[in-house]
Coordinates of C-alpha atoms and ligand atoms in Angstrom, one line a residue:
M1 CA 72.6 113.6 -1.6
Q2 CA 69.0 114.6 -1.0
A3 CA 68.4 117.2 1.7
P4 CA 66.5 115.9 4.8
H5 CA 63.0 117.2 4.7
K6 CA 62.1 116.9 8.4
E7 CA 63.8 119.1 11.0
H8 CA 63.3 119.2 14.7
L9 CA 64.7 121.8 17.1
Y10 CA 64.6 120.8 20.8
K11 CA 65.7 122.7 23.9
L12 CA 67.3 120.3 26.4
L13 CA 68.2 121.1 29.9
V14 CA 71.3 119.6 31.7
I15 CA 70.8 119.9 35.4
G16 CA 72.1 118.5 38.7
D17 CA 74.3 119.4 41.6
L18 CA 77.5 121.4 41.5
G19 CA 80.4 119.7 39.9
V20 CA 78.7 116.5 38.8
G21 CA 80.0 116.9 35.2
K22 CA 77.2 118.7 33.3
T23 CA 79.6 121.0 31.4
S24 CA 82.0 118.1 30.8
I25 CA 79.2 115.9 29.3
I26 CA 78.2 118.6 26.9
K27 CA 81.8 119.3 26.0
R28 CA 82.4 115.7 25.2
Y29 CA 79.2 115.3 23.3
V30 CA 79.5 118.5 21.2
H31 CA 83.2 119.1 21.0
Q32 CA 84.7 115.6 21.6
N33 CA 87.0 116.8 24.3
F34 CA 87.5 116.7 28.1
S35 CA 89.4 118.7 30.7
S36 CA 90.0 117.7 34.3
H37 CA 90.2 121.4 35.2
Y38 CA 87.1 122.5 37.1
R39 CA 85.6 125.9 36.4
A40 CA 82.1 126.4 37.9
T41 CA 79.4 127.4 35.4
I42 CA 78.0 130.9 36.1
G43 CA 74.3 131.1 35.3
V44 CA 73.8 129.2 32.1
D45 CA 75.9 128.2 29.0
F46 CA 74.6 127.0 25.6
A47 CA 75.8 124.5 23.0
L48 CA 74.3 123.2 19.8
K49 CA 74.5 119.6 18.6
V50 CA 73.2 118.5 15.2
L51 CA 72.1 114.9 14.8
H52 CA 71.4 113.3 11.5
W53 CA 68.7 111.1 13.0
D54 CA 67.9 109.2 9.8
P55 CA 68.4 110.0 6.1
D56 CA 65.3 112.0 6.2
T57 CA 65.5 113.8 9.5
V58 CA 67.8 116.3 11.2
V59 CA 67.4 116.9 15.0
R60 CA 69.0 120.1 16.4
L61 CA 69.6 120.0 20.1
Q62 CA 70.0 123.3 22.0
L63 CA 71.7 122.2 25.2
W64 CA 71.3 124.5 28.2
D65 CA 74.1 123.9 30.7
I66 CA 72.6 125.2 34.0
A67 CA 75.0 126.0 36.8
G68 CA 74.6 123.6 39.8
Q69 CA 74.7 126.5 42.1
E70 CA 71.4 127.8 40.5
R71 CA 69.6 124.9 42.3
F72 CA 65.9 125.5 42.9
G73 CA 66.4 129.2 42.5
N74 CA 63.9 131.6 40.9
M75 CA 66.3 131.9 37.9
T76 CA 65.8 128.3 36.9
R77 CA 62.1 128.8 36.1
V78 CA 63.2 131.1 33.3
Y79 CA 65.7 128.7 32.0
Y80 CA 63.2 125.8 32.0
R81 CA 60.7 127.5 29.7
E82 CA 59.9 125.7 26.5
A83 CA 62.4 122.8 27.1
M84 CA 61.3 119.5 25.6
G85 CA 63.6 117.3 27.7
A86 CA 66.3 117.1 30.2
F87 CA 69.2 115.2 31.6
I88 CA 69.5 115.1 35.3
V89 CA 73.1 114.3 36.3
F90 CA 74.7 113.0 39.5
D91 CA 78.2 112.0 40.4
V92 CA 78.6 108.2 41.2
T93 CA 81.4 109.0 43.7
R94 CA 79.3 111.5 45.7
P95 CA 76.1 110.0 47.3
A96 CA 74.7 113.4 48.2
T97 CA 74.4 114.3 44.5
F98 CA 72.3 111.2 44.0
E99 CA 70.1 112.1 47.0
A100 CA 69.4 115.5 45.3
V101 CA 68.2 113.8 42.1
A102 CA 64.6 113.4 43.2
K103 CA 64.5 117.1 44.2
W104 CA 65.8 118.2 40.8
K105 CA 63.1 116.0 39.1
N106 CA 60.3 117.3 41.4
D107 CA 61.5 120.9 40.8
L108 CA 61.5 120.4 37.0
D109 CA 58.1 118.7 37.0
S110 CA 56.6 121.5 39.1
K111 CA 57.8 124.2 36.8
L112 CA 57.7 122.6 33.4
T113 CA 55.0 120.5 31.6
L114 CA 54.2 120.0 27.9
P115 CA 51.2 122.0 26.6
N116 CA 49.1 118.8 27.0
G117 CA 49.9 118.7 30.7
K118 CA 52.3 115.7 30.5
P119 CA 55.8 115.9 32.0
V120 CA 58.8 116.4 29.6
S121 CA 61.1 113.4 29.0
V122 CA 64.0 113.1 31.4
V123 CA 67.0 110.8 31.3
L124 CA 69.1 110.2 34.5
L125 CA 72.9 110.2 34.0
A126 CA 75.1 108.4 36.6
N127 CA 78.3 110.3 35.7
K128 CA 82.0 109.6 36.4
C129 CA 81.5 105.9 36.2
D130 CA 85.3 105.7 35.3
Q131 CA 85.9 106.5 39.0
G132 CA 84.0 103.7 40.7
K133 CA 80.4 103.0 41.5
D134 CA 79.9 103.7 45.2
V135 CA 76.4 105.1 44.8
L136 CA 75.3 102.6 42.3
M137 CA 76.6 99.7 44.3
N138 CA 74.6 100.9 47.3
N139 CA 71.5 101.3 45.3
G140 CA 72.4 98.5 42.9
L141 CA 69.3 96.8 41.6
K142 CA 67.0 99.6 42.6
M143 CA 68.0 102.0 39.8
D144 CA 65.4 100.8 37.4
Q145 CA 62.8 101.0 40.1
F146 CA 64.0 104.5 41.2
C147 CA 63.6 105.7 37.6
K148 CA 60.2 104.2 37.2
E149 CA 59.0 105.7 40.5
H150 CA 60.3 109.1 39.6
G151 CA 59.2 109.2 36.0
F152 CA 62.6 109.0 34.2
V153 CA 62.4 107.6 30.7
G154 CA 65.8 105.8 31.2
W155 CA 69.2 106.0 33.0
F156 CA 72.8 105.5 31.9
E157 CA 76.2 105.2 33.6
T158 CA 78.3 107.8 31.8
S159 CA 81.8 109.1 31.7
A160 CA 82.6 112.4 30.1
K161 CA 86.3 111.5 30.6
E162 CA 86.2 108.1 28.9
N163 CA 83.3 109.0 26.5
I164 CA 81.0 106.3 27.8
N165 CA 77.3 106.2 27.0
I166 CA 76.8 109.9 26.2
D167 CA 75.7 109.3 22.6
E168 CA 73.4 106.5 23.7
A169 CA 71.8 108.6 26.5
S170 CA 71.1 111.4 24.0
R171 CA 69.6 109.0 21.5
C172 CA 67.3 107.6 24.2
L173 CA 66.2 111.1 25.2
V174 CA 65.6 112.2 21.6
K175 CA 63.6 109.0 20.8
H176 CA 61.3 109.7 23.7
I177 CA 60.9 113.4 22.8
L178 CA 60.0 112.5 19.2
A179 CA 57.4 110.2 20.5
S180 CA 56.0 112.7 23.0
E181 CA 55.9 115.4 20.3
C182 CA 54.0 113.0 18.2
D183 CA 51.4 112.7 21.0
L184 CA 51.3 116.4 21.5
L185 CA 50.7 117.3 17.9
E186 CA 47.8 114.8 17.8
S187 CA 46.3 116.2 21.0
L188 CA 46.4 119.9 20.1
E189 CA 44.1 121.7 17.8
P190 CA 46.1 123.1 14.8
D191 CA 45.4 126.8 15.8
V192 CA 46.9 126.3 19.3
V193 CA 50.1 124.4 18.2
K194 CA 52.9 126.6 19.4
P195 CA 55.5 127.6 16.9
H196 CA 58.4 126.0 18.8
L197 CA 56.5 122.7 18.9
A198 CA 55.8 122.6 15.2
P199 CA 58.7 124.1 13.3
P200 CA 57.6 124.9 9.7
K201 CA 59.7 122.1 8.1
V202 CA 58.1 119.3 10.2
V203 CA 55.9 117.6 7.8
S204 CA 55.5 114.3 9.7
C205 CA 56.5 112.7 12.9
S206 CA 59.6 110.4 12.4
S207 CA 59.0 108.4 15.5
C208 CA 55.5 107.1 14.6
A209 CA 56.0 107.7 10.8
K210 CA 52.5 109.2 10.4
S211 CA 52.2 111.9 7.7
Ligands
LIG1 N1 86.8 111.3 36.3 C1 85.9 112.0 35.8 N2 85.8 113.4 36.1 C2 84.8 114.1 35.5 C3 83.9 113.5 34.7 N3 83.0 114.5 34.3 C4 83.5 115.6 34.9 N4 84.5 115.4 35.6 C5 85.3 116.4 36.4 O1 84.5 116.9 37.4 C6 84.7 118.3 37.6 C7 83.4 119.1 37.5 O2 83.0 119.0 36.1 P1 82.0 120.0 35.4 O3 81.7 119.5 34.1 O4 82.6 121.4 35.5 O5 80.7 120.0 36.4 P2 79.4 120.8 36.4 O6 78.3 119.9 36.8 O7 79.2 121.4 35.0 O8 79.7 121.9 37.5 P3 78.8 123.3 37.7 O9 78.8 124.0 36.5 O10 79.6 124.0 38.8 O11 77.5 122.9 38.3 C8 85.8 118.7 36.6 O12 87.0 118.7 37.3 C9 85.7 117.6 35.6 O13 87.0 117.4 34.9 C10 83.9 112.1 34.4 O14 83.1 111.5 33.7 N5 85.0 111.4 35.0

């Protein structure tokens, strides 16, 4: 088999309130397992997921699992640096975690933009959908509108427990990041392209297929 000749490395943040399932989503996505035992994340954890995006392209995702208790703290600014995208997670059984979503998004947008000034791609995850849909039922038809108003590129009902929609949400985020990277590379002069945005092996953009 021929080796893929395009490689992308993206740092992705996973943020949201305490106990919404950030660690569980990453564990499910990367290690294909789930535990109902809750242990709060301290600070930040990391995981790596390798996606064979197409026969020609490998995407490496460096997932930053940021503790919910770090919310809006000074530490998060350091964690956000050079991220290309994020998942903001809430728990469908706890309305307060949905109410915090806009604050997480505003915090992220105020601390992190791409070098061309545009916001990074963010997907909203309505997690624990195996447990009921209290929040979604209340907000029902407004989810699409909410995402549009707050600049999310998409949203998914997910369950780390039942493995629902996690792969799909990730593919959606990566698709948007590939497109925004394409924009970025076009808008920046070659001498100011930062190394992390243009890894040496990137020879063309897979999302717009320009060489
Ligand atoms: N039923 C159900 N439980 C879940 C799901 N995802 C996570 N949980 C449970 O929710 C609890 C919290 O999950 P974590 O993944 O630790 O949450 P977290 O957002 O990483 O928490 P912090 O690191 O403290 O911010 C654990 O008991 C998990 O087993 C899910 O999709 N369905």
